[in-house]
Amino acid sequence: MIKDDIINELQYIPESKLQALYELIHYFRLGINSEIVQEFSEDEDLKIDKDQCLRTLQKIKQGDLSSFSEIGDIKTYIQDLKDEIS
């Protein structure tokens, strides 16, 4: 089963990279959930720009956070986003 394969692969990820991997998976899942919600919504403001999301994920994977300079405290910002969507 694919979930077992994914879990197995986790053992080969360095401990120092697990947080970044978790965030990637977590926000990917949130994006999928948002797409499902959008199917039932007519509000154009809720649409996700898939290309922009992919570009942003690629920058995060490369460690390029320079375009995120308007966010002063990233941990607080992420927590605020979590609070906003829950």
Short mmCIF file of C-alpha atoms in Angstrom, two decimals:
data_model
loop_
_atom_site.label_atom_id
_atom_site.label_comp_id
_atom_site.label_asym_id
_atom_site.label_seq_id
_atom_site.Cartn_x
_atom_site.Cartn_y
_atom_site.Cartn_z
CA MET A 1 0.00 0.00 0.00
CA ILE A 2 1.31 3.47 -0.87
CA LYS A 3 0.94 4.80 2.70
CA ASP A 4 3.24 2.05 3.94
CA ASP A 5 5.76 2.93 1.23
CA ILE A 6 5.68 6.59 2.25
CA ILE A 7 6.10 5.73 5.92
CA ASN A 8 9.00 3.44 5.04
CA GLU A 9 10.73 6.23 3.12
CA LEU A 10 10.59 8.47 6.19
CA GLN A 11 13.33 6.45 7.86
CA TYR A 12 15.77 7.70 5.21
CA ILE A 13 14.99 11.39 5.75
CA PRO A 14 17.54 13.15 7.98
CA GLU A 15 16.07 14.26 11.31
CA SER A 16 16.99 17.86 10.54
CA LYS A 17 14.72 17.83 7.45
CA LEU A 18 11.62 16.26 9.02
CA GLN A 19 10.06 19.58 10.08
CA ALA A 20 10.29 20.94 6.53
CA LEU A 21 8.84 17.71 5.15
CA TYR A 22 5.99 17.83 7.66
CA GLU A 23 5.15 21.42 6.69
CA LEU A 24 5.21 20.53 2.99
CA ILE A 25 2.85 17.59 3.52
CA HIS A 26 0.61 19.53 5.90
CA TYR A 27 0.15 22.51 3.61
CA PHE A 28 -0.23 20.27 0.58
CA ARG A 29 -3.09 18.53 2.38
CA LEU A 30 -4.64 21.87 3.30
CA GLY A 31 -4.46 22.86 -0.35
CA ILE A 32 -6.28 19.68 -1.35
CA ASN A 33 -8.94 20.35 1.27
CA SER A 34 -9.29 23.89 -0.05
CA GLU A 35 -9.81 22.56 -3.57
CA ILE A 36 -12.66 20.38 -2.32
CA VAL A 37 -14.26 23.36 -0.58
CA GLN A 38 -13.86 25.45 -3.74
CA GLU A 39 -15.90 22.97 -5.75
CA PHE A 40 -18.87 24.04 -3.65
CA SER A 41 -18.05 27.74 -3.63
CA GLU A 42 -18.75 30.37 -6.25
CA ASP A 43 -16.53 32.95 -4.52
CA GLU A 44 -13.61 33.83 -6.83
CA ASP A 45 -11.54 35.09 -3.87
CA LEU A 46 -11.26 31.54 -2.56
CA LYS A 47 -9.69 30.11 -5.71
CA ILE A 48 -6.17 28.71 -5.35
CA ASP A 49 -3.62 29.67 -7.97
CA LYS A 50 -2.07 26.22 -8.48
CA ASP A 51 0.92 27.57 -10.41
CA GLN A 52 1.69 30.07 -7.66
CA CYS A 53 1.43 27.32 -5.03
CA LEU A 54 3.85 25.13 -6.98
CA ARG A 55 6.30 28.00 -7.40
CA THR A 56 6.10 28.77 -3.68
CA LEU A 57 6.62 25.12 -2.72
CA GLN A 58 9.63 24.94 -5.03
CA LYS A 59 11.17 28.02 -3.37
CA ILE A 60 10.56 26.51 0.07
CA LYS A 61 12.17 23.23 -1.01
CA GLN A 62 15.21 25.17 -2.23
CA GLY A 63 15.37 27.08 1.05
CA ASP A 64 14.70 30.40 -0.70
CA LEU A 65 12.54 32.30 1.74
CA SER A 66 13.67 35.74 0.55
CA SER A 67 10.32 36.54 -1.04
CA PHE A 68 8.64 36.00 2.32
CA SER A 69 10.37 38.96 3.94
CA GLU A 70 7.08 40.71 4.73
CA ILE A 71 6.44 38.05 7.39
CA GLY A 72 8.31 39.08 10.50
CA ASP A 73 7.80 36.03 12.72
CA ILE A 74 7.12 32.95 10.60
CA LYS A 75 6.06 30.74 13.54
CA THR A 76 3.47 33.26 14.69
CA TYR A 77 2.29 33.70 11.10
CA ILE A 78 1.86 29.93 10.64
CA GLN A 79 0.01 29.65 13.94
CA ASP A 80 -2.29 32.51 12.92
CA LEU A 81 -3.02 30.70 9.64
CA LYS A 82 -3.77 27.48 11.50
CA ASP A 83 -6.11 29.35 13.85
CA GLU A 84 -7.80 31.03 10.91
CA ILE A 85 -8.62 27.79 9.12
CA SER A 86 -9.69 25.75 12.14
#
